[in-house]
mmCIF file of C-alpha atoms in Angstrom:
data_model
loop_
_atom_site.group_PDB
_atom_site.id
_atom_site.type_symbol
_atom_site.label_atom_id
_atom_site.label_comp_id
_atom_site.label_asym_id
_atom_site.label_seq_id
_atom_site.Cartn_x
_atom_site.Cartn_y
_atom_site.Cartn_z
ATOM 1 C CA UNK A 1 33.001 50.049 286.082
ATOM 2 C CA UNK A 2 33.431 46.524 287.358
ATOM 3 C CA UNK A 3 30.269 44.419 287.077
ATOM 4 C CA UNK A 4 29.239 42.165 289.953
ATOM 5 C CA UNK A 5 30.223 38.542 289.528
ATOM 6 C CA UNK A 6 26.672 37.263 289.732
ATOM 7 C CA UNK A 7 25.597 39.703 286.996
ATOM 8 C CA UNK A 8 28.352 38.419 284.688
ATOM 9 C CA UNK A 9 27.265 34.845 285.338
ATOM 10 C CA UNK A 10 23.687 35.729 284.414
ATOM 11 C CA UNK A 11 24.866 37.250 281.104
ATOM 12 C CA UNK A 12 26.993 34.200 280.274
ATOM 13 C CA UNK A 13 24.153 31.847 281.152
ATOM 14 C CA UNK A 14 21.701 33.811 278.978
ATOM 15 C CA UNK A 15 24.096 33.780 276.022
ATOM 16 C CA UNK A 16 24.559 30.019 276.372
ATOM 17 C CA UNK A 17 20.820 29.405 276.422
ATOM 18 C CA UNK A 18 20.291 31.593 273.359
ATOM 19 C CA UNK A 19 23.066 29.806 271.458
ATOM 20 C CA UNK A 20 21.689 26.394 272.352
ATOM 21 C CA UNK A 21 18.222 27.532 271.334
ATOM 22 C CA UNK A 22 19.512 28.744 267.967
ATOM 23 C CA UNK A 23 21.392 25.512 267.299
ATOM 24 C CA UNK A 24 18.404 23.461 268.334
ATOM 25 C CA UNK A 25 16.087 25.444 266.081
ATOM 26 C CA UNK A 26 18.460 24.962 263.166
ATOM 27 C CA UNK A 27 18.705 21.240 263.751
ATOM 28 C CA UNK A 28 14.946 20.950 264.189
ATOM 29 C CA UNK A 29 14.502 22.846 260.910
ATOM 30 C CA UNK A 30 16.593 20.227 259.132
ATOM 31 C CA UNK A 31 14.709 17.397 260.840
ATOM 32 C CA UNK A 32 11.355 18.945 259.915
ATOM 33 C CA UNK A 33 12.457 19.301 256.322
ATOM 34 C CA UNK A 34 13.509 15.674 256.141
ATOM 35 C CA UNK A 35 10.265 14.477 257.741
ATOM 36 C CA UNK A 36 8.152 16.730 255.528
ATOM 37 C CA UNK A 37 10.029 15.471 252.486
ATOM 38 C CA UNK A 38 9.418 11.859 253.385
ATOM 39 C CA UNK A 39 5.762 12.469 254.206
ATOM 40 C CA UNK A 40 5.091 14.136 250.860
ATOM 41 C CA UNK A 41 6.558 11.230 248.925
ATOM 42 C CA UNK A 42 3.129 9.691 248.378
ATOM 43 C CA UNK A 43 1.446 12.949 247.311
ATOM 44 C CA UNK A 44 1.238 14.721 243.987
ATOM 45 C CA UNK A 45 3.495 17.695 243.208
ATOM 46 C CA UNK A 46 0.690 20.127 244.063
ATOM 47 C CA UNK A 47 0.092 18.364 247.351
ATOM 48 C CA UNK A 48 3.807 18.489 248.107
ATOM 49 C CA UNK A 49 3.840 22.269 247.569
ATOM 50 C CA UNK A 50 0.730 22.757 249.688
ATOM 51 C CA UNK A 51 2.175 20.676 252.523
ATOM 52 C CA UNK A 52 5.416 22.652 252.489
ATOM 53 C CA UNK A 53 3.660 26.009 252.654
ATOM 54 C CA UNK A 54 1.184 24.886 255.302
ATOM 55 C CA UNK A 55 3.903 23.637 257.613
ATOM 56 C CA UNK A 56 6.138 26.600 256.937
ATOM 57 C CA UNK A 57 9.206 24.492 256.303
ATOM 58 C CA UNK A 58 10.257 26.483 253.257
ATOM 59 C CA UNK A 59 8.864 29.169 250.962
ATOM 60 C CA UNK A 60 7.666 27.737 247.635
ATOM 61 C CA UNK A 61 9.426 30.338 245.519
ATOM 62 C CA UNK A 62 12.706 29.490 247.238
ATOM 63 C CA UNK A 63 12.299 25.750 246.895
ATOM 64 C CA UNK A 64 14.125 23.535 244.448
ATOM 65 C CA UNK A 65 12.620 20.063 244.676
ATOM 66 C CA UNK A 66 15.213 17.343 244.429
ATOM 67 C CA UNK A 67 14.326 13.709 243.774
ATOM 68 C CA UNK A 68 16.344 10.607 244.488
ATOM 69 C CA UNK A 69 15.334 7.126 243.375
ATOM 70 C CA UNK A 70 15.153 4.522 246.084
ATOM 71 C CA UNK A 71 15.611 0.753 245.587
ATOM 72 C CA UNK A 72 11.860 0.443 245.126
ATOM 73 C CA UNK A 73 11.893 2.951 242.279
ATOM 74 C CA UNK A 74 9.988 5.622 244.222
ATOM 75 C CA UNK A 75 11.162 9.214 244.436
ATOM 76 C CA UNK A 76 11.542 11.104 247.707
ATOM 77 C CA UNK A 77 11.500 14.887 247.436
ATOM 78 C CA UNK A 78 13.552 17.226 249.586
ATOM 79 C CA UNK A 79 13.336 21.004 249.953
ATOM 80 C CA UNK A 80 16.444 23.036 249.102
ATOM 81 C CA UNK A 81 18.267 22.734 252.412
ATOM 82 C CA UNK A 82 21.847 21.551 252.261
ATOM 83 C CA UNK A 83 22.423 17.834 252.088
ATOM 84 C CA UNK A 84 24.579 18.009 255.213
ATOM 85 C CA UNK A 85 21.745 19.679 257.162
ATOM 86 C CA UNK A 86 19.243 17.103 255.995
ATOM 87 C CA UNK A 87 21.575 14.244 256.884
ATOM 88 C CA UNK A 88 22.286 15.735 260.298
ATOM 89 C CA UNK A 89 18.563 16.087 260.863
ATOM 90 C CA UNK A 90 17.922 12.515 259.753
ATOM 91 C CA UNK A 91 20.517 11.108 262.155
ATOM 92 C CA UNK A 92 18.894 13.198 264.907
ATOM 93 C CA UNK A 93 15.560 11.443 264.408
ATOM 94 C CA UNK A 94 14.687 9.056 267.251
ATOM 95 C CA UNK A 95 15.665 5.434 266.668
ATOM 96 C CA UNK A 96 12.020 4.512 267.214
ATOM 97 C CA UNK A 97 10.970 6.455 264.104
ATOM 98 C CA UNK A 98 10.218 3.834 261.404
ATOM 99 C CA UNK A 99 11.174 6.336 258.673
ATOM 100 C CA UNK A 100 14.660 7.005 260.019
ATOM 101 C CA UNK A 101 16.618 4.264 258.228
ATOM 102 C CA UNK A 102 14.965 4.886 254.853
ATOM 103 C CA UNK A 103 15.480 8.655 255.045
ATOM 104 C CA UNK A 104 19.153 8.286 255.967
ATOM 105 C CA UNK A 105 19.714 5.755 253.190
ATOM 106 C CA UNK A 106 18.066 7.974 250.604
ATOM 107 C CA UNK A 107 20.128 10.997 251.630
ATOM 108 C CA UNK A 108 23.326 8.957 251.445
ATOM 109 C CA UNK A 109 22.405 7.783 247.952
ATOM 110 C CA UNK A 110 22.043 11.432 246.941
ATOM 111 C CA UNK A 111 25.431 12.178 248.442
ATOM 112 C CA UNK A 112 26.900 9.251 246.486
ATOM 113 C CA UNK A 113 26.234 11.020 243.194
ATOM 114 C CA UNK A 114 29.052 13.472 243.980
ATOM 115 C CA UNK A 115 30.912 12.060 246.970
ATOM 116 C CA UNK A 116 30.445 8.288 247.100
ATOM 117 C CA UNK A 117 33.348 7.604 249.439
ATOM 118 C CA UNK A 118 32.141 10.254 251.884
ATOM 119 C CA UNK A 119 28.677 8.689 251.706
ATOM 120 C CA UNK A 120 30.194 5.300 252.556
ATOM 121 C CA UNK A 121 32.004 6.861 255.503
ATOM 122 C CA UNK A 122 28.798 8.503 256.735
ATOM 123 C CA UNK A 123 26.993 5.171 256.428
ATOM 124 C CA UNK A 124 29.316 3.665 259.031
ATOM 125 C CA UNK A 125 27.589 5.913 261.592
ATOM 126 C CA UNK A 126 24.444 3.813 261.248
ATOM 127 C CA UNK A 127 24.388 1.599 264.327
ATOM 128 C CA UNK A 128 22.043 -1.089 262.976
ATOM 129 C CA UNK A 129 24.107 -3.705 261.133
ATOM 130 C CA UNK A 130 21.205 -4.498 258.819
ATOM 131 C CA UNK A 131 20.400 -0.871 258.013
ATOM 132 C CA UNK A 132 24.069 -0.039 257.567
ATOM 133 C CA UNK A 133 24.575 -2.771 254.978
ATOM 134 C CA UNK A 134 21.425 -1.777 253.122
ATOM 135 C CA UNK A 135 22.591 1.824 252.981
ATOM 136 C CA UNK A 136 26.102 0.879 251.854
ATOM 137 C CA UNK A 137 24.782 -1.410 249.122
ATOM 138 C CA UNK A 138 22.440 1.335 247.916
ATOM 139 C CA UNK A 139 25.370 3.763 247.809
ATOM 140 C CA UNK A 140 27.436 1.253 245.847
ATOM 141 C CA UNK A 141 24.585 0.713 243.404
ATOM 142 C CA UNK A 142 24.385 4.468 242.816
ATOM 143 C CA UNK A 143 28.174 4.634 242.435
ATOM 144 C CA UNK A 144 28.118 1.717 240.005
ATOM 145 C CA UNK A 145 25.634 3.616 237.852
ATOM 146 C CA UNK A 146 27.756 6.789 237.662
ATOM 147 C CA UNK A 147 31.342 5.506 237.856
ATOM 148 C CA UNK A 148 31.464 1.697 237.791
ATOM 149 C CA UNK A 149 35.233 1.443 237.373
ATOM 150 C CA UNK A 150 35.846 3.525 240.490
ATOM 151 C CA UNK A 151 33.270 1.518 242.443
ATOM 152 C CA UNK A 152 34.824 -1.787 241.365
ATOM 153 C CA UNK A 153 38.270 -0.447 242.252
ATOM 154 C CA UNK A 154 36.974 0.386 245.733
ATOM 155 C CA UNK A 155 35.616 -3.156 246.071
ATOM 156 C CA UNK A 156 38.942 -4.643 244.989
ATOM 157 C CA UNK A 157 40.836 -2.490 247.488
ATOM 158 C CA UNK A 158 38.578 -3.549 250.356
ATOM 159 C CA UNK A 159 38.171 -7.210 249.378
ATOM 160 C CA UNK A 160 40.561 -8.394 252.101
ATOM 161 C CA UNK A 161 38.858 -6.313 254.796
ATOM 162 C CA UNK A 162 35.289 -7.512 254.314
ATOM 163 C CA UNK A 163 33.954 -11.096 254.622
ATOM 164 C CA UNK A 164 33.504 -12.734 251.217
ATOM 165 C CA UNK A 165 29.765 -13.225 251.526
ATOM 166 C CA UNK A 166 29.259 -9.573 252.455
ATOM 167 C CA UNK A 167 31.615 -8.405 249.698
ATOM 168 C CA UNK A 168 29.756 -10.527 247.155
ATOM 169 C CA UNK A 169 26.548 -8.667 247.993
ATOM 170 C CA UNK A 170 28.389 -5.387 247.502
ATOM 171 C CA UNK A 171 29.659 -6.510 244.105
ATOM 172 C CA UNK A 172 26.110 -7.464 243.162
ATOM 173 C CA UNK A 173 24.982 -3.958 244.116
ATOM 174 C CA UNK A 174 27.733 -2.328 242.037
ATOM 175 C CA UNK A 175 26.908 -4.402 238.965
ATOM 176 C CA UNK A 176 23.209 -3.712 239.465
ATOM 177 C CA UNK A 177 23.971 -0.012 239.168
ATOM 178 C CA UNK A 178 26.427 -0.642 236.328
ATOM 179 C CA UNK A 179 23.722 -2.472 234.388
ATOM 180 C CA UNK A 180 21.335 0.445 234.838
ATOM 181 C CA UNK A 181 23.595 2.792 232.888
ATOM 182 C CA UNK A 182 25.764 0.528 230.703
ATOM 183 C CA UNK A 183 24.265 -2.985 230.519
ATOM 184 C CA UNK A 184 26.420 -4.176 227.607
ATOM 185 C CA UNK A 185 29.656 -3.084 229.269
ATOM 186 C CA UNK A 186 28.477 -4.494 232.596
ATOM 187 C CA UNK A 187 27.798 -7.876 230.999
ATOM 188 C CA UNK A 188 31.197 -7.937 229.280
ATOM 189 C CA UNK A 189 33.010 -7.128 232.509
ATOM 190 C CA UNK A 190 31.054 -9.670 234.522
ATOM 191 C CA UNK A 191 31.609 -12.323 231.861
ATOM 192 C CA UNK A 192 35.355 -11.865 232.291
ATOM 193 C CA UNK A 193 35.269 -12.554 236.029
ATOM 194 C CA UNK A 194 37.214 -15.484 237.454
ATOM 195 C CA UNK A 195 35.480 -18.809 237.969
ATOM 196 C CA UNK A 196 38.230 -21.062 239.278
ATOM 197 C CA UNK A 197 36.225 -22.093 242.348
ATOM 198 C CA UNK A 198 32.574 -22.907 242.976
ATOM 199 C CA UNK A 199 32.197 -19.692 244.977
ATOM 200 C CA UNK A 200 33.627 -17.599 242.139
ATOM 201 C CA UNK A 201 31.522 -19.414 239.573
ATOM 202 C CA UNK A 202 28.344 -18.904 241.592
ATOM 203 C CA UNK A 203 29.093 -15.199 242.090
ATOM 204 C CA UNK A 204 29.783 -14.727 238.388
ATOM 205 C CA UNK A 205 26.551 -16.458 237.386
ATOM 206 C CA UNK A 206 24.529 -14.436 239.895
ATOM 207 C CA UNK A 207 25.996 -11.167 238.640
ATOM 208 C CA UNK A 208 25.395 -12.092 234.998
ATOM 209 C CA UNK A 209 21.789 -12.963 235.867
ATOM 210 C CA UNK A 210 21.413 -9.636 237.660
ATOM 211 C CA UNK A 211 22.730 -7.749 234.624
ATOM 212 C CA UNK A 212 20.396 -9.555 232.201
ATOM 213 C CA UNK A 213 17.451 -9.004 234.525
ATOM 214 C CA UNK A 214 18.181 -5.275 234.748
ATOM 215 C CA UNK A 215 18.683 -5.000 230.982
ATOM 216 C CA UNK A 216 15.331 -6.629 230.200
ATOM 217 C CA UNK A 217 13.554 -4.459 232.768
ATOM 218 C CA UNK A 218 14.901 -1.359 231.078
ATOM 219 C CA UNK A 219 13.631 -2.353 227.640
ATOM 220 C CA UNK A 220 16.803 -3.953 226.319
ATOM 221 C CA UNK A 221 15.283 -7.373 225.707
ATOM 222 C CA UNK A 222 16.474 -7.743 222.112
ATOM 223 C CA UNK A 223 20.068 -6.824 222.956
ATOM 224 C CA UNK A 224 19.985 -9.159 225.953
ATOM 225 C CA UNK A 225 18.647 -11.996 223.801
ATOM 226 C CA UNK A 226 21.298 -11.586 221.123
ATOM 227 C CA UNK A 227 24.024 -11.341 223.762
ATOM 228 C CA UNK A 228 23.021 -14.533 225.540
ATOM 229 C CA UNK A 229 22.323 -16.502 222.365
ATOM 230 C CA UNK A 230 25.846 -15.700 221.152
ATOM 231 C CA UNK A 231 27.367 -17.343 224.230
ATOM 232 C CA UNK A 232 28.921 -20.774 224.183
ATOM 233 C CA UNK A 233 26.443 -23.530 225.021
ATOM 234 C CA UNK A 234 26.511 -24.624 228.636
ATOM 235 C CA UNK A 235 24.973 -24.140 232.067
ATOM 236 C CA UNK A 236 25.725 -20.412 232.186
ATOM 237 C CA UNK A 237 23.948 -19.790 228.902
ATOM 238 C CA UNK A 238 20.960 -21.894 229.963
ATOM 239 C CA UNK A 239 20.753 -20.057 233.267
ATOM 240 C CA UNK A 240 20.766 -16.664 231.567
ATOM 241 C CA UNK A 241 18.180 -17.687 228.980
ATOM 242 C CA UNK A 242 15.918 -18.839 231.821
ATOM 243 C CA UNK A 243 16.490 -15.530 233.625
ATOM 244 C CA UNK A 244 15.646 -13.626 230.451
ATOM 245 C CA UNK A 245 12.449 -15.630 229.910
ATOM 246 C CA UNK A 246 11.500 -15.122 233.556
ATOM 247 C CA UNK A 247 11.743 -11.334 233.244
ATOM 248 C CA UNK A 248 10.100 -11.338 229.812
ATOM 249 C CA UNK A 249 7.129 -13.351 231.056
ATOM 250 C CA UNK A 250 6.407 -10.763 233.732
ATOM 251 C CA UNK A 251 5.162 -8.259 231.149
ATOM 252 C CA UNK A 252 4.568 -10.292 227.956
ATOM 253 C CA UNK A 253 4.148 -13.994 228.751
ATOM 254 C CA UNK A 254 2.601 -14.773 225.365
ATOM 255 C CA UNK A 255 5.659 -13.491 223.489
ATOM 256 C CA UNK A 256 7.954 -15.262 225.944
ATOM 257 C CA UNK A 257 6.036 -18.505 225.342
ATOM 258 C CA UNK A 258 6.371 -18.063 221.577
ATOM 259 C CA UNK A 259 10.116 -17.696 222.010
ATOM 260 C CA UNK A 260 10.370 -20.827 224.168
ATOM 261 C CA UNK A 261 8.303 -22.757 221.605
ATOM 262 C CA UNK A 262 10.638 -21.600 218.830
ATOM 263 C CA UNK A 263 13.567 -23.273 220.581
ATOM 264 C CA UNK A 264 11.984 -26.703 220.277
ATOM 265 C CA UNK A 265 13.977 -29.369 222.076
ATOM 266 C CA UNK A 266 16.643 -26.795 222.950
ATOM 267 C CA UNK A 267 14.287 -25.224 225.481
ATOM 268 C CA UNK A 268 15.430 -26.383 228.899
ATOM 269 C CA UNK A 269 13.274 -27.443 231.829
ATOM 270 C CA UNK A 270 14.528 -24.365 233.633
ATOM 271 C CA UNK A 271 13.247 -22.068 230.878
ATOM 272 C CA UNK A 272 9.843 -23.745 230.756
ATOM 273 C CA UNK A 273 9.309 -23.672 234.514
ATOM 274 C CA UNK A 274 10.453 -20.038 234.656
ATOM 275 C CA UNK A 275 7.891 -19.159 232.002
ATOM 276 C CA UNK A 276 5.075 -21.089 233.681
ATOM 277 C CA UNK A 277 5.906 -19.759 237.136
ATOM 278 C CA UNK A 278 5.699 -16.122 236.056
ATOM 279 C CA UNK A 279 2.726 -16.645 233.754
ATOM 280 C CA UNK A 280 0.746 -18.421 236.463
ATOM 281 C CA UNK A 281 0.987 -15.352 238.692
ATOM 282 C CA UNK A 282 -0.885 -13.205 236.171
ATOM 283 C CA UNK A 283 -2.992 -15.721 234.214
ATOM 284 C CA UNK A 284 -2.973 -19.290 235.567
ATOM 285 C CA UNK A 285 -5.573 -20.435 233.026
ATOM 286 C CA UNK A 286 -3.414 -19.363 230.077
ATOM 287 C CA UNK A 287 -0.371 -20.923 231.722
ATOM 288 C CA UNK A 288 -2.330 -24.163 232.158
ATOM 289 C CA UNK A 289 -3.326 -24.148 228.485
ATOM 290 C CA UNK A 290 0.313 -23.788 227.440
ATOM 291 C CA UNK A 291 1.464 -26.509 229.815
ATOM 292 C CA UNK A 292 -1.127 -28.929 228.401
ATOM 293 C CA UNK A 293 0.943 -29.032 225.198
ATOM 294 C CA UNK A 294 3.928 -30.487 227.048
ATOM 295 C CA UNK A 295 4.537 -34.201 227.207
ATOM 296 C CA UNK A 296 3.516 -35.619 230.589
ATOM 297 C CA UNK A 297 6.997 -37.142 230.824
ATOM 298 C CA UNK A 298 8.642 -33.729 230.459
ATOM 299 C CA UNK A 299 10.249 -32.783 233.816
ATOM 300 C CA UNK A 300 8.756 -29.308 233.396
ATOM 301 C CA UNK A 301 5.245 -30.798 233.390
ATOM 302 C CA UNK A 302 5.154 -31.787 237.051
ATOM 303 C CA UNK A 303 6.989 -28.698 238.285
ATOM 304 C CA UNK A 304 4.916 -26.404 236.115
ATOM 305 C CA UNK A 305 1.691 -27.978 237.351
ATOM 306 C CA UNK A 306 2.734 -27.312 240.941
ATOM 307 C CA UNK A 307 3.471 -23.668 240.084
ATOM 308 C CA UNK A 308 0.084 -23.223 238.435
ATOM 309 C CA UNK A 309 -1.867 -24.865 241.251
ATOM 310 C CA UNK A 310 0.002 -22.854 243.873
ATOM 311 C CA UNK A 311 -1.155 -19.613 242.236
ATOM 312 C CA UNK A 312 -4.546 -20.629 240.847
ATOM 313 C CA UNK A 313 -5.829 -22.264 244.041
ATOM 314 C CA UNK A 314 -5.402 -18.986 245.897
ATOM 315 C CA UNK A 315 -8.276 -17.518 243.886
ATOM 316 C CA UNK A 316 -10.391 -20.434 242.688
ATOM 317 C CA UNK A 317 -10.233 -23.771 244.486
ATOM 318 C CA UNK A 318 -12.987 -25.305 242.376
ATOM 319 C CA UNK A 319 -11.613 -24.455 238.916
ATOM 320 C CA UNK A 320 -8.049 -25.357 239.832
ATOM 321 C CA UNK A 321 -9.223 -28.727 241.201
ATOM 322 C CA UNK A 322 -11.221 -29.438 238.047
ATOM 323 C CA UNK A 323 -8.162 -28.756 235.912
ATOM 324 C CA UNK A 324 -5.936 -30.875 238.128
ATOM 325 C CA UNK A 325 -8.417 -33.738 237.795
ATOM 326 C CA UNK A 326 -8.041 -33.687 234.006
ATOM 327 C CA UNK A 327 -4.331 -34.483 234.210
ATOM 328 C CA UNK A 328 -3.096 -38.075 234.094
ATOM 329 C CA UNK A 329 -2.300 -39.372 237.560
ATOM 330 C CA UNK A 330 1.398 -39.765 238.229
ATOM 331 C CA UNK A 331 3.898 -39.400 241.076
ATOM 332 C CA UNK A 332 5.215 -36.275 239.311
ATOM 333 C CA UNK A 333 1.985 -34.502 240.232
ATOM 334 C CA UNK A 334 2.421 -35.059 243.969
ATOM 335 C CA UNK A 335 3.799 -31.532 244.396
ATOM 336 C CA UNK A 336 0.785 -30.027 242.681
ATOM 337 C CA UNK A 337 -1.635 -32.109 244.743
ATOM 338 C CA UNK A 338 0.236 -31.106 247.898
ATOM 339 C CA UNK A 339 -0.057 -27.420 246.957
ATOM 340 C CA UNK A 340 -3.774 -27.797 246.400
ATOM 341 C CA UNK A 341 -4.225 -29.705 249.654
ATOM 342 C CA UNK A 342 -2.514 -26.950 251.620
ATOM 343 C CA UNK A 343 -4.922 -24.376 250.160
ATOM 344 C CA UNK A 344 -8.032 -26.510 250.558
ATOM 345 C CA UNK A 345 -7.273 -27.632 254.114
ATOM 346 C CA UNK A 346 -8.715 -24.462 255.605
ATOM 347 C CA UNK A 347 -11.540 -23.918 253.120
ATOM 348 C CA UNK A 348 -12.797 -27.463 252.554
ATOM 349 C CA UNK A 349 -11.010 -30.003 254.776
ATOM 350 C CA UNK A 350 -13.157 -32.953 253.648
ATOM 351 C CA UNK A 351 -12.184 -32.346 250.031
ATOM 352 C CA UNK A 352 -8.592 -31.672 251.056
ATOM 353 C CA UNK A 353 -8.409 -35.034 252.828
ATOM 354 C CA UNK A 354 -9.460 -36.830 249.633
ATOM 355 C CA UNK A 355 -6.656 -35.113 247.756
ATOM 356 C CA UNK A 356 -4.150 -35.888 250.495
ATOM 357 C CA UNK A 357 -5.070 -39.583 250.327
ATOM 358 C CA UNK A 358 -4.313 -39.619 246.578
ATOM 359 C CA UNK A 359 -0.657 -38.634 246.997
ATOM 360 C CA UNK A 360 1.647 -41.490 246.065
ATOM 361 C CA UNK A 361 4.620 -40.403 248.169
ATOM 362 C CA UNK A 362 3.879 -42.034 251.521
ATOM 363 C CA UNK A 363 5.889 -39.598 253.600
ATOM 364 C CA UNK A 364 4.200 -36.589 251.979
ATOM 365 C CA UNK A 365 0.815 -38.275 252.193
ATOM 366 C CA UNK A 366 1.193 -38.903 255.899
ATOM 367 C CA UNK A 367 2.204 -35.353 256.690
ATOM 368 C CA UNK A 368 -0.597 -33.791 254.639
ATOM 369 C CA UNK A 369 -3.312 -36.056 256.047
ATOM 370 C CA UNK A 370 -2.234 -35.088 259.534
ATOM 371 C CA UNK A 371 -2.182 -31.401 258.540
ATOM 372 C CA UNK A 372 -5.713 -31.623 257.135
ATOM 373 C CA UNK A 373 -6.927 -33.561 260.168
ATOM 374 C CA UNK A 374 -5.713 -30.811 262.494
ATOM 375 C CA UNK A 375 -7.699 -28.198 260.549
ATOM 376 C CA UNK A 376 -10.764 -30.362 260.096
ATOM 377 C CA UNK A 377 -11.272 -31.284 263.747
ATOM 378 C CA UNK A 378 -10.819 -27.628 264.673
ATOM 379 C CA UNK A 379 -13.459 -26.417 262.183
ATOM 380 C CA UNK A 380 -15.998 -29.252 262.353
ATOM 381 C CA UNK A 381 -15.264 -31.844 265.074
ATOM 382 C CA UNK A 382 -18.403 -33.910 264.411
ATOM 383 C CA UNK A 383 -17.730 -34.215 260.670
ATOM 384 C CA UNK A 384 -14.136 -35.170 261.372
ATOM 385 C CA UNK A 385 -15.270 -37.790 263.895
ATOM 386 C CA UNK A 386 -17.642 -39.226 261.282
ATOM 387 C CA UNK A 387 -14.792 -39.436 258.787
ATOM 388 C CA UNK A 388 -12.623 -41.365 261.243
ATOM 389 C CA UNK A 389 -15.493 -43.692 262.082
ATOM 390 C CA UNK A 390 -16.150 -44.627 258.451
ATOM 391 C CA UNK A 391 -12.506 -44.870 257.366
ATOM 392 C CA UNK A 392 -10.635 -48.157 257.563
ATOM 393 C CA UNK A 393 -7.604 -47.122 259.573
ATOM 394 C CA UNK A 394 -5.428 -49.059 261.941
ATOM 395 C CA UNK A 395 -5.535 -47.987 265.583
ATOM 396 C CA UNK A 396 -2.124 -46.368 265.190
ATOM 397 C CA UNK A 397 -3.222 -44.255 262.234
ATOM 398 C CA UNK A 398 -6.515 -43.353 263.905
ATOM 399 C CA UNK A 399 -4.647 -42.191 266.996
ATOM 400 C CA UNK A 400 -2.286 -40.047 264.927
ATOM 401 C CA UNK A 401 -5.134 -38.328 263.140
ATOM 402 C CA UNK A 402 -7.096 -37.798 266.344
ATOM 403 C CA UNK A 403 -4.074 -36.197 268.003
ATOM 404 C CA UNK A 404 -2.906 -34.287 264.935
ATOM 405 C CA UNK A 405 -1.727 -30.741 265.528
ATOM 406 C CA UNK A 406 -0.436 -28.178 263.073
ATOM 407 C CA UNK A 407 3.284 -28.448 262.384
ATOM 408 C CA UNK A 408 5.143 -25.747 260.488
ATOM 409 C CA UNK A 409 7.468 -28.097 258.604
ATOM 410 C CA UNK A 410 7.423 -31.488 256.887
ATOM 411 C CA UNK A 411 6.511 -34.373 259.137
ATOM 412 C CA UNK A 412 9.002 -37.044 260.100
ATOM 413 C CA UNK A 413 6.567 -39.846 260.604
ATOM 414 C CA UNK A 414 6.166 -42.742 258.261
ATOM 415 C CA UNK A 415 3.236 -43.714 256.039
ATOM 416 C CA UNK A 416 -0.320 -43.686 257.301
ATOM 417 C CA UNK A 417 -1.438 -46.764 255.452
#
């Protein structure tokens, strides 16, 4: 029996709607799984299981939780849907979703463990230039950890197709991954890189520093130390020793300080300032005690003082000022005084102005006095007016201070006195 045309059209239309509905449900399932996975990242394992069962994304007994390390070292868990489904769902997320780029990147890193070149190809679908490069570099880091020779071969093959600066970042990512799995081999390969030009030399040094940093972070301090100490004396060795001390001081500044002391006159300014800079972030008082043993003429003294004041004054303006006052006055301390003045300008502008006046560098002094004046007249106009009235300034200087406004960068005007 021949069916009416309109009846056939209704059947076809119904089938199309059902098919579209099924596809949409499948895609939404993948999207939901990806979103649920990302949302449970900050929960405990029990909370992750509860969330999955409550939202009905997947039955617990059928779930295999997979974890992938992100650049920040956190793990994101995904239910046992296929990687392709999860990736399709992630790309289907709206561009306005702040989780989208991170989820896509993490899925591509997972894909890189088995199919790195496919992951790189998929990454080219990311429309944001910034997010695409971040994803590609994360893929290359993962590839460098599992098969560094293949990753480096890929970089060599594509070196003429990618701008040098961009390619250098990709090489850094590969060696970062390489150092995670085989730090000694990574160092040896990086050490053999060309350095005929300044660009090549800078890239080589940066990669070597990255490898040493990664090695120390992973508990390979002793091997890293012996490796660097065995190098020929020169700028590269000094740079790497400073990098090693910098990383060391993040978790054991006392031991790092003992090592620097053991080097005697061989300890470079770079090493000392690296030590002080890191130490000051965790214990500025201890860092200040160590610095007090340095000769005031040591280049590390002035720089180290600035590092300490920059950190210490964030938490205790009074104690940091008292310590700064105990140091012998010198032009080398101008940076430290400037750091303190910046901090004090908003808390105690009258005190900050006294410090600004003590700076020996006239250009720096002028800028900081104007900076403090802008804050002071905003917080306490009458006190600021009294200061101007009692101070012996020329009309030009008085006018500058009265009209001072905050400027984000160093001033270009000359001295105030």
